[in-house]
Coordinates of C-alpha atoms in Angstrom, one line a residue:
M1023 CA 14.7 -135.2 -47.4
F1024 CA 16.4 -136.3 -43.7
R1025 CA 19.1 -134.8 -45.3
R1026 CA 18.1 -131.0 -46.4
T1027 CA 16.9 -131.0 -42.8
F1028 CA 20.3 -132.0 -41.4
W1029 CA 23.0 -129.9 -43.4
F1030 CA 20.3 -126.9 -43.1
T1031 CA 20.7 -127.0 -39.4
T1032 CA 24.2 -128.0 -39.8
G1033 CA 24.5 -124.7 -41.6
V1034 CA 22.2 -122.5 -39.1
A1035 CA 24.5 -123.6 -36.1
A1036 CA 27.6 -122.9 -37.2
G1037 CA 25.5 -119.5 -38.8
V1038 CA 25.1 -118.8 -35.4
W1039 CA 28.4 -119.9 -33.3
A1040 CA 30.3 -118.0 -36.4
T1041 CA 28.2 -114.2 -35.9
T1042 CA 28.5 -115.2 -32.4
K1043 CA 32.2 -115.5 -32.0
V1044 CA 32.7 -111.9 -34.2
N1045 CA 29.9 -109.9 -32.1
R1046 CA 32.4 -111.0 -29.3
K1047 CA 35.6 -111.2 -30.7
L1048 CA 34.3 -106.9 -31.7
N1049 CA 32.6 -106.2 -28.9
Q1050 CA 36.3 -106.7 -26.6
L1051 CA 38.2 -104.4 -29.5
T1052 CA 35.9 -101.7 -28.7
P1053 CA 37.8 -98.7 -27.1
E1054 CA 36.0 -98.9 -23.9
S1055 CA 36.6 -102.5 -23.9
L1056 CA 40.3 -101.8 -23.7
A1057 CA 40.1 -98.7 -21.7
M1058 CA 39.5 -101.5 -19.6
Q1059 CA 41.5 -104.4 -19.6
A1060 CA 44.0 -101.8 -19.3
A1061 CA 43.3 -100.9 -16.4
D1062 CA 42.8 -104.4 -15.4
R1063 CA 45.9 -105.6 -16.8
A1064 CA 47.6 -101.9 -14.4
V1065 CA 46.2 -103.4 -11.4
I1066 CA 47.8 -106.9 -11.5
A1067 CA 50.6 -105.7 -12.4
G1068 CA 50.3 -102.9 -9.4
R1069 CA 49.4 -105.7 -7.8
K1070 CA 52.7 -107.9 -8.3
V1071 CA 55.1 -104.9 -7.5
K1072 CA 53.8 -104.5 -4.6
L1073 CA 53.8 -108.2 -3.8
F1074 CA 57.2 -108.1 -5.1
A1075 CA 58.8 -105.0 -3.6
L1076 CA 57.0 -107.0 -0.1
D1077 CA 58.9 -109.8 -0.4
V1078 CA 62.5 -107.8 -1.4
R1079 CA 62.0 -106.2 2.4
D1080 CA 61.7 -109.2 3.9
G1081 CA 64.8 -110.7 2.9
M1082 CA 65.9 -107.5 3.1
A1083 CA 65.1 -107.8 6.7
D1084 CA 66.3 -111.3 7.4
R1085 CA 68.8 -110.5 5.1
E1086 CA 69.6 -107.5 7.9
A1087 CA 69.5 -109.7 11.2
A1088 CA 72.0 -112.5 9.7
L1089 CA 74.7 -109.9 9.2
K1090 CA 74.0 -108.7 12.9
D1091 CA 73.8 -112.2 14.3
A1092 CA 77.6 -112.6 12.2
L1093 CA 78.5 -109.3 13.7
G1094 CA 78.0 -109.8 16.9
L1095 CA 76.0 -106.3 16.3
T1096 CA 72.9 -108.6 18.9
A1097 CA 72.7 -107.7 21.9
P1098 CA 73.0 -111.1 24.0
A1099 CA 69.6 -111.9 26.0
G1100 CA 71.3 -111.3 29.9
G1101 CA 71.3 -107.8 28.9
P1102 CA 71.5 -104.0 27.4
E1103 CA 75.4 -103.7 27.0
R1104 CA 76.7 -103.3 23.7
Q1105 CA 79.6 -105.1 22.2
A1106 CA 82.6 -102.6 20.8
L1107 CA 83.5 -103.3 16.7
P1108 CA 86.8 -104.3 16.0
A1109 CA 89.6 -101.5 15.9
R1110 CA 89.9 -100.3 11.9
H1111 CA 92.7 -101.6 10.0
G1112 CA 95.2 -99.7 7.8
Y1113 CA 95.0 -100.4 4.0
A1114 CA 98.4 -99.6 2.7
A1115 CA 97.1 -99.1 -0.6
L1116 CA 95.3 -96.2 0.2
E1117 CA 98.0 -94.3 2.5
P1118 CA 100.4 -92.5 0.9
Q1119 CA 103.3 -94.4 0.3
Q1120 CA 107.5 -92.7 1.7
T1121 CA 109.4 -91.9 -1.1
K1122 CA 113.5 -91.9 -1.0
Y1123 CA 113.8 -88.3 -3.8
P1124 CA 110.5 -86.6 -4.2
Y1125 CA 108.7 -86.1 -7.7
N1126 CA 108.4 -82.6 -8.2
R1127 CA 107.1 -81.3 -11.6
N1128 CA 108.8 -77.8 -11.4
E1129 CA 112.4 -79.2 -11.8
D1130 CA 110.8 -80.9 -15.6
H1131 CA 110.5 -76.8 -16.8

């Protein structure tokens, strides 16, 4: 008799466990629950994007300050006078080159 009681109790417990597991899964798959899960994930994704944007903004500000320091564009601590930028250099590759015999397209015809 003890054996039958044990297996009966074990079967009832397994049935209750399986029933609750299936009911939970079915409740997760209802349209309302899926909409709530999607909304929660969208809010979490929005927070992550916002934190990423703030990190990028901080990094940009740090990099800009480092570049200004490297180029000497920051005002010295002694006064507000500005330093002049270095003179602009021409680039030989971009300047028109003078040729000895200029090419005229009209001579081809």
